[in-house]
Coordinates of C-alpha atoms and ligand atoms in Angstrom, one line a residue:
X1 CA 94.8 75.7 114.5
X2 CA 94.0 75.4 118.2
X3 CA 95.7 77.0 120.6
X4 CA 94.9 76.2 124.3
X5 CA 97.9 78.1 125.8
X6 CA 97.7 81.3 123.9
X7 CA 94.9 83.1 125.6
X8 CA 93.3 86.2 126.5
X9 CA 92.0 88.1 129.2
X10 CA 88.7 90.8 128.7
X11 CA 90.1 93.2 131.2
X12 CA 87.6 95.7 130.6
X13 CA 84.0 96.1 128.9
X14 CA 81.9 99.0 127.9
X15 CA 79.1 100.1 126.1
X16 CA 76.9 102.6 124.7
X17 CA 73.6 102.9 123.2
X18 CA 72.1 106.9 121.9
X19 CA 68.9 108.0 124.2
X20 CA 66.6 108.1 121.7
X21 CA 64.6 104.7 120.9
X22 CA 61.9 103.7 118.5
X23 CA 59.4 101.3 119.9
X24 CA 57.3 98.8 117.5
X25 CA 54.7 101.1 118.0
X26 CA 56.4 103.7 116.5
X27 CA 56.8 102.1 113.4
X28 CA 53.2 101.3 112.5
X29 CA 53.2 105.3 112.2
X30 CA 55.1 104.6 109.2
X31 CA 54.9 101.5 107.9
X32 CA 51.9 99.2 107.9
X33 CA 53.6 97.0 110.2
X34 CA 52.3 95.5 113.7
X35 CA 53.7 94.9 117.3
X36 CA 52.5 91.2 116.8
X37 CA 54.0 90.7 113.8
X38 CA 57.5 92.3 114.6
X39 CA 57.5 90.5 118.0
X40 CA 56.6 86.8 116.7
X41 CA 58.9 87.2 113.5
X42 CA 61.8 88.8 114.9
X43 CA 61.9 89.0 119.1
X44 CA 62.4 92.9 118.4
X45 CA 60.4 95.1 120.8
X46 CA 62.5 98.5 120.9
X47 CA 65.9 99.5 119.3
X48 CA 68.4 102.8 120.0
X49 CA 68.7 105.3 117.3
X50 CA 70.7 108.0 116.5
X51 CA 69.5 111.4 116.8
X52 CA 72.1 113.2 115.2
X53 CA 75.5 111.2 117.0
X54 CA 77.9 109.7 114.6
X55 CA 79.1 106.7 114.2
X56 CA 81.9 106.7 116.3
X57 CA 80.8 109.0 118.8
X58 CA 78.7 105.4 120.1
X59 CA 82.2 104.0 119.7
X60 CA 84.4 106.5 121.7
X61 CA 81.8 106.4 124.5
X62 CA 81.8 102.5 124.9
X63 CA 85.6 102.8 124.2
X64 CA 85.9 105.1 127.1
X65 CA 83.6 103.4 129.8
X66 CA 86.2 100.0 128.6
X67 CA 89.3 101.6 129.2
X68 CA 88.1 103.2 132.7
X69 CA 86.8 99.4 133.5
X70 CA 89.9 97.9 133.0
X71 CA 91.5 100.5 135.3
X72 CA 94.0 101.4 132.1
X73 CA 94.9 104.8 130.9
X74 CA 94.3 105.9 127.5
X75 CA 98.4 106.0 127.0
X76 CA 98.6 102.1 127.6
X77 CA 96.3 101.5 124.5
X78 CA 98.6 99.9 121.8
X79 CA 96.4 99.0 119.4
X80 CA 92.6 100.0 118.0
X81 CA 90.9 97.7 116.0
X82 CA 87.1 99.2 115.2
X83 CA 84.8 97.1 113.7
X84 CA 81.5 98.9 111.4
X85 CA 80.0 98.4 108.7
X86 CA 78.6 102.2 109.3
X87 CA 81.9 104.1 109.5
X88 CA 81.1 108.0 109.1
X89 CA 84.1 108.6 107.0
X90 CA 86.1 106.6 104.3
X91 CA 88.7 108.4 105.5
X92 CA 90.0 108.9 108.2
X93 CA 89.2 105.4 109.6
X94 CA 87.0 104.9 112.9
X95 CA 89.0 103.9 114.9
X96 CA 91.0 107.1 114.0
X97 CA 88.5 109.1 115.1
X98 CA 88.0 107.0 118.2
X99 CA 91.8 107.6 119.1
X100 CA 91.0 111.2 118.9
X101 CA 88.6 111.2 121.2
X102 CA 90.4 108.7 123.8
X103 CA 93.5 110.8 123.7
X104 CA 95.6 107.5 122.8
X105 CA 97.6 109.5 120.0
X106 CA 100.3 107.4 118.9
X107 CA 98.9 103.4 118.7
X108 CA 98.0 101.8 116.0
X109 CA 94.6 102.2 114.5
X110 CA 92.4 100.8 112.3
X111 CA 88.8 99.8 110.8
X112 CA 87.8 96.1 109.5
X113 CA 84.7 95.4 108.0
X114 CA 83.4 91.6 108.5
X115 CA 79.9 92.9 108.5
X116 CA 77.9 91.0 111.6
X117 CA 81.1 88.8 112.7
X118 CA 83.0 91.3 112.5
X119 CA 83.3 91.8 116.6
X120 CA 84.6 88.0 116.8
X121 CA 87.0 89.0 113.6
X122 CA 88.3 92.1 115.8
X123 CA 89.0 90.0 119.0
X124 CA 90.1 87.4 116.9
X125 CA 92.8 89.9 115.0
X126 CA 93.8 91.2 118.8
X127 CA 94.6 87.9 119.7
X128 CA 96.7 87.3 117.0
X129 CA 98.5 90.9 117.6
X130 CA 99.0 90.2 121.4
X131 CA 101.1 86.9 120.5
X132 CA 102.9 88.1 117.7
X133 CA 106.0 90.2 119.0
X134 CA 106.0 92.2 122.3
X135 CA 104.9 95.4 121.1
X136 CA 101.3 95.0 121.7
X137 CA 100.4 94.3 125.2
X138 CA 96.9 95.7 125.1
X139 CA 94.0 96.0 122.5
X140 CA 91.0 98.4 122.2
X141 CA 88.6 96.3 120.1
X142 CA 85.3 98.4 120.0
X143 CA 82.1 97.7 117.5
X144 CA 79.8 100.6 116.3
X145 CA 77.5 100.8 114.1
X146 CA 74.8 103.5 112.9
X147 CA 72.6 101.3 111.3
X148 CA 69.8 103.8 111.3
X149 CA 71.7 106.3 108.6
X150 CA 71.3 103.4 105.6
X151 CA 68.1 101.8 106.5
X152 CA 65.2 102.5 104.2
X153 CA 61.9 103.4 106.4
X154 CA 59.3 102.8 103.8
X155 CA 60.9 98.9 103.5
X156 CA 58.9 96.9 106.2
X157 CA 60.6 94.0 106.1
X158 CA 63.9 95.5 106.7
X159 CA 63.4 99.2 108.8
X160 CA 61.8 97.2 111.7
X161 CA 65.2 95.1 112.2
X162 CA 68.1 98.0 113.1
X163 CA 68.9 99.6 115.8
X164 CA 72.1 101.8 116.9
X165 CA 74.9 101.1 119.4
X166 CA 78.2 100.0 120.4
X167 CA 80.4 98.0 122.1
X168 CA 84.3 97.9 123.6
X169 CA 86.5 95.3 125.3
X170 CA 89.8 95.9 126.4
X171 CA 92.0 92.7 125.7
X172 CA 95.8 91.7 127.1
X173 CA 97.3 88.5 127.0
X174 CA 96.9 85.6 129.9
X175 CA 99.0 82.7 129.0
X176 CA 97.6 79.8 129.9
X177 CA 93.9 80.5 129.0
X178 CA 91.5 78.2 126.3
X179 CA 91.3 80.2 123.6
X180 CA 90.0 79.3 120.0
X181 CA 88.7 80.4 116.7
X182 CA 86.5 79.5 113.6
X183 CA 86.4 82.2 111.2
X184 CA 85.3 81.9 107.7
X185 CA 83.1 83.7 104.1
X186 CA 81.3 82.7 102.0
X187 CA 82.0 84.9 98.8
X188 CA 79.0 83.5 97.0
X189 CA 76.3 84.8 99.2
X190 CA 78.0 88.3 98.6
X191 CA 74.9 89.2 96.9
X192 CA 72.7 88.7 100.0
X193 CA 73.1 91.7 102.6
X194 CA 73.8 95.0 100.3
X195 CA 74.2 98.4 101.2
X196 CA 76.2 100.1 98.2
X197 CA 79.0 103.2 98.2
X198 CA 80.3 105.4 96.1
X199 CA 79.9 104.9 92.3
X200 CA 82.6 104.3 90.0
X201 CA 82.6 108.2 88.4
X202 CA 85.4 110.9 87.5
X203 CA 86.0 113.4 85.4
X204 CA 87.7 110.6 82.4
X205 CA 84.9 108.4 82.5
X206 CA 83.8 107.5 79.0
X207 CA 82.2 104.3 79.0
X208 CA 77.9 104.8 80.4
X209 CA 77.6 101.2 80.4
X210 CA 77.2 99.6 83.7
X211 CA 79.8 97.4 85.0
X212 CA 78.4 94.0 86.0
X213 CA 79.1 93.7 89.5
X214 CA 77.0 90.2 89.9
X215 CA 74.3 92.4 92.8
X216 CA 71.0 93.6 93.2
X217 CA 69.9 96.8 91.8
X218 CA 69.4 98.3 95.4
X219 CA 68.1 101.9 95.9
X220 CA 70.9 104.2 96.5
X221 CA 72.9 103.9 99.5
X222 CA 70.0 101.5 101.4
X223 CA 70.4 98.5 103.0
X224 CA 69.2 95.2 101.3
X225 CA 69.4 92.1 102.0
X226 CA 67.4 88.7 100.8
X227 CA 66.1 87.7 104.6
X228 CA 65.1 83.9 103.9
X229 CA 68.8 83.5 102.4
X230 CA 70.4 84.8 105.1
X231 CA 67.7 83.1 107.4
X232 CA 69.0 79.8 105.8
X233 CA 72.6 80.2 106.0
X234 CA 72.5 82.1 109.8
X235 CA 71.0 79.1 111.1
X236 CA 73.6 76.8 109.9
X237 CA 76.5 79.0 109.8
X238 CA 76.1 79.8 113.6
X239 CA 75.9 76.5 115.2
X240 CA 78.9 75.0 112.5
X241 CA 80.7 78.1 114.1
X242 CA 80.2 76.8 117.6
X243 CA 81.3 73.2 117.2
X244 CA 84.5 74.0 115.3
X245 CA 85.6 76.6 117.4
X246 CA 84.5 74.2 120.7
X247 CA 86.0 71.2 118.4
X248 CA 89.7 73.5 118.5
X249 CA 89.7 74.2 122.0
X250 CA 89.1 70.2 122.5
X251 CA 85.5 70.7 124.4
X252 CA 82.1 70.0 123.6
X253 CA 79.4 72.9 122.7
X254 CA 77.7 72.0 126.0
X255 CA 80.7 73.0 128.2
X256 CA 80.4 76.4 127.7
X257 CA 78.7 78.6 130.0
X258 CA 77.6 81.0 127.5
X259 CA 77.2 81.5 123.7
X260 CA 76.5 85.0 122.9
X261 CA 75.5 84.9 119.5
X262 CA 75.2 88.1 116.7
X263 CA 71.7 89.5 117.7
X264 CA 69.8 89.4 114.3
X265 CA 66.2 87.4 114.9
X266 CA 65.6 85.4 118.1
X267 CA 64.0 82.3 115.6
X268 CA 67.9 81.9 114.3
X269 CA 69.0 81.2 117.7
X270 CA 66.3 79.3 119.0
X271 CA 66.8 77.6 115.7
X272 CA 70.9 77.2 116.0
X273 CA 69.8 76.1 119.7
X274 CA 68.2 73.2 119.3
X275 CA 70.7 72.2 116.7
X276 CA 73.1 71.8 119.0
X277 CA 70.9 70.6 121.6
X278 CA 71.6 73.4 124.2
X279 CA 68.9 75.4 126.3
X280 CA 68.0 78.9 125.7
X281 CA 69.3 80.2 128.4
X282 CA 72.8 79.6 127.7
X283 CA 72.3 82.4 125.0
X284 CA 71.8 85.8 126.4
X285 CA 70.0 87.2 124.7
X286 CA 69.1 91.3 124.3
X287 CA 67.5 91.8 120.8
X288 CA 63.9 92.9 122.5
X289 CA 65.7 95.9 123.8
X290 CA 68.3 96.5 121.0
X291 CA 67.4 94.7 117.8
X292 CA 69.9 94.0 115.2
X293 CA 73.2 96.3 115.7
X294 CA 75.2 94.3 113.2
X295 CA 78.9 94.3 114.7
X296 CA 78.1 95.9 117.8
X297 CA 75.2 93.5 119.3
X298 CA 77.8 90.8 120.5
X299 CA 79.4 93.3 122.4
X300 CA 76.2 94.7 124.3
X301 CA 74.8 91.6 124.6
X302 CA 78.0 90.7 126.3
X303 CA 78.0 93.8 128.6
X304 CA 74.8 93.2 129.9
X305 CA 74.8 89.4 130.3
X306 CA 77.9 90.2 132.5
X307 CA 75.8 93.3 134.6
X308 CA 73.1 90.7 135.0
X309 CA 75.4 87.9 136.0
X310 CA 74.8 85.6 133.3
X311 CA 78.6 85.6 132.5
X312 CA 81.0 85.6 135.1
X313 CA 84.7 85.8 135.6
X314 CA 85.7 82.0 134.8
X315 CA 82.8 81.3 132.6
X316 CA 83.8 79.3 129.0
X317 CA 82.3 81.8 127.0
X318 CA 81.9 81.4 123.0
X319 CA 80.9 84.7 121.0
X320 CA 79.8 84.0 117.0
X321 CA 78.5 86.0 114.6
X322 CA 77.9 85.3 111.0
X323 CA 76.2 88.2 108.4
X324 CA 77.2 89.8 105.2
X325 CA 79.7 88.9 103.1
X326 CA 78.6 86.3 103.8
X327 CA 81.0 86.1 106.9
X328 CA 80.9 83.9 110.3
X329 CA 83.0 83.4 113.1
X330 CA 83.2 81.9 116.3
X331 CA 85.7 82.6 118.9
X332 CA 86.0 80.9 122.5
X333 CA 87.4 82.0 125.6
X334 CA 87.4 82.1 129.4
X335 CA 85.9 85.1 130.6
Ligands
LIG401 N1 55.3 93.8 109.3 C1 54.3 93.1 108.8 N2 54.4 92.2 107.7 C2 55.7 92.1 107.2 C3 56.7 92.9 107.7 C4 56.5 93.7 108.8 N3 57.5 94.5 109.3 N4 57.9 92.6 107.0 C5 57.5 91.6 106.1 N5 56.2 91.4 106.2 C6 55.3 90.4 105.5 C7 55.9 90.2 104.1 O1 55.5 91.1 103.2 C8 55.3 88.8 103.8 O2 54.0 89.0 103.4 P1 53.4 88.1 102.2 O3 53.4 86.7 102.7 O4 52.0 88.7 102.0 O5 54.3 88.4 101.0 C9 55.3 88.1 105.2 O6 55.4 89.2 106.1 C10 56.4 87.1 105.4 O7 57.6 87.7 104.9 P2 59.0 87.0 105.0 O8 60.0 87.9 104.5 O9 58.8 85.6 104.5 O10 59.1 86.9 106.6 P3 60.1 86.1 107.5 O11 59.4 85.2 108.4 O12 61.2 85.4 106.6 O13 60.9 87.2 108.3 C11 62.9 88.4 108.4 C12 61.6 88.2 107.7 C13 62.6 88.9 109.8 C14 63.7 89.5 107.7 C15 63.7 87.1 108.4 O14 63.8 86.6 107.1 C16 65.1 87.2 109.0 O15 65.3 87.5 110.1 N6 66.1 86.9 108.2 C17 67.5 87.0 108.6 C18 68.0 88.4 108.6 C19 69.4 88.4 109.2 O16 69.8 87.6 110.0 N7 70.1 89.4 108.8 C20 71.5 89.4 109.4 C21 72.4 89.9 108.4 S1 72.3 91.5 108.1 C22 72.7 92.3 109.5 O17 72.7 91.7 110.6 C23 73.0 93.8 109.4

């Protein structure tokens, strides 16, 4: 339900993207594959990738540049929540890691995995923390992901979409503030954006056959995903986001300042756009230079609408993402 007196206040943003980048060039080296047809399909012109940094080292240093924004010490972090769908370890979690290497020893810490929403699930889920008790005053929500370690280079259609990168805000309470939500899955469509773990083996096993699991025979660990499906249900999924979570707070789409959308093709959001009859410039938009960073592109888009002063302290600001699972979710607030 709505909630126009709970709200919350970004007190501090970071990010971080790894040195190296891969420009569309690059990839007709090794894939037949063309500037033209990457630019036109996608809006993708260069992307970050790892060269050799885990997963959440990205996260620790957009962590860190978060905390020293909003003028905190690591010791007043209360809570991590780390978003990834790229986590280095299935154990110890993330955000675990990320604690480590803050130097926050002692707050709670913890991974969730909403795929592409999962950034407006994690600010959502801080929200919720801050106004439940008054043990948690402020939240270290950071997205990272290493999209680079599961994407198959000989698959055209997918290699060309990834880049690496993160993303950090620093959350507290401000009572008083708009804030809403619209979060939501669609279990069905858990067949459409794949990237597998772990097989079921151990040293008991007797049954060979495989277990039906209702997904797509992918290969190995890579990612997969069925892009006019997701096409389809991005570009409803994103502008049903925005009106619910507007339709909560009790204002219309066109009163917010900005939307900052999951980064995953420019079409969807020119697409979601004219849906809900707003200009494309209330979208910042930053997938030439990143392309799709899954959890971590609402975050840097974010970042670097504020450094170029499309978002500003004040601003009505909605952030949705939507991806696998199939999950969405929209969350607005004022900046
Ligand atoms: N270079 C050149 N040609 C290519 C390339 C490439 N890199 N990739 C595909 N093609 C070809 C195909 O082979 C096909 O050729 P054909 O007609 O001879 O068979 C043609 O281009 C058209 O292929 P489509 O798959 O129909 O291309 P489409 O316009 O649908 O674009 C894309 C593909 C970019 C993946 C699009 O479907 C998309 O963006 N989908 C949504 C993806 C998404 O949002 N994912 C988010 C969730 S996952 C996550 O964020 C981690």
């Amino acid at each position: 339900m709505a909630d126009i007196k709970q709200g919350i206040r970004i007190k501090g943003i970071g990010r971080y993207v790894p040195e190296l980048v891969a420009t569309n060039e690059d990839f007709t080296k090794i894939v037949e594959t063309s500037d033209e047809w990457i630019t036109q399909r996608t809006g993708i012109k260069t992307r970050h990738i790892t060269n050799g940094e885990p997963t959440y080292y990205l996260g620790a240093m957009a962590a860190k540049e978060a905390v020293a924004d909003a003028g905190i010490s690591a010791g007043d972090i209360d809570l991590i929540i780390a978003a990834t769908v790229t986590a280095d370890f299935y154990t110890p979690s993330m955000a675990c890691i990320i604690q480590r290497e803050l130097g926050a020893i002692g707050c709670m810490a913890f991974d969730i995995n909403a795929a592409c929403a999962g950034f407006a699930y994690a600010v959502d889920m801080a929200k919720r923390y801050l106004y439940s008790g008054n043990d948690v005053k402020t939240v270290l929500v950071v997205a990272a992901e290493e999209l680079s370690k599961f994407t198959d280079y000989t698959d055209r259609s997918s290699c060309v979409l990834f880049g690496d990168g993160a993303g950090a805000f620093v959350i507290e309470r401000c009572d008083g503030a708009m804030y809403s939500n619209y979060l939501g899955a669609d279990g069905n469509g858990a067949d459409k954006v794949v990237a597998r773990a772990l097989k079921s083996e151990n040293a008991f096993r007797t049954n060979t056959e495989e277990f039906d699991m209702s997904m797509p025979q992918t290969k190995e660990h890579y990612f997969y995903q069925d892009g006019r499906e997701v096409y389809k249900f991005a570009t409803k999924a994103l502008p049903n986001a925005v009106e619910k979570a507007c339709e909560r707070a009790g204002i219309s789409p066109s009163e917010l300042d900005a939307i900052v959308p999951h980064q995953a093709n420019i079409r969807i959001i020119e697409t979601a756009a004219k849906h809900l009859g707003l200009p494309m410039d209330k979208f910042p938009m930053y997938i030439d230079r990143y392309g799709n960073t899954s959890s971590a592109s609402i975050p840097l888009a974010f970042y670097d609408a504020v450094k170029d002063g499309k978002i500003k302290r004040g601003d009505k600001v909605c952030l949705v993402g939507f991806g696998g699972g199939l999950t969405y979710g929209a969350v607005v607030f004022e900046y």
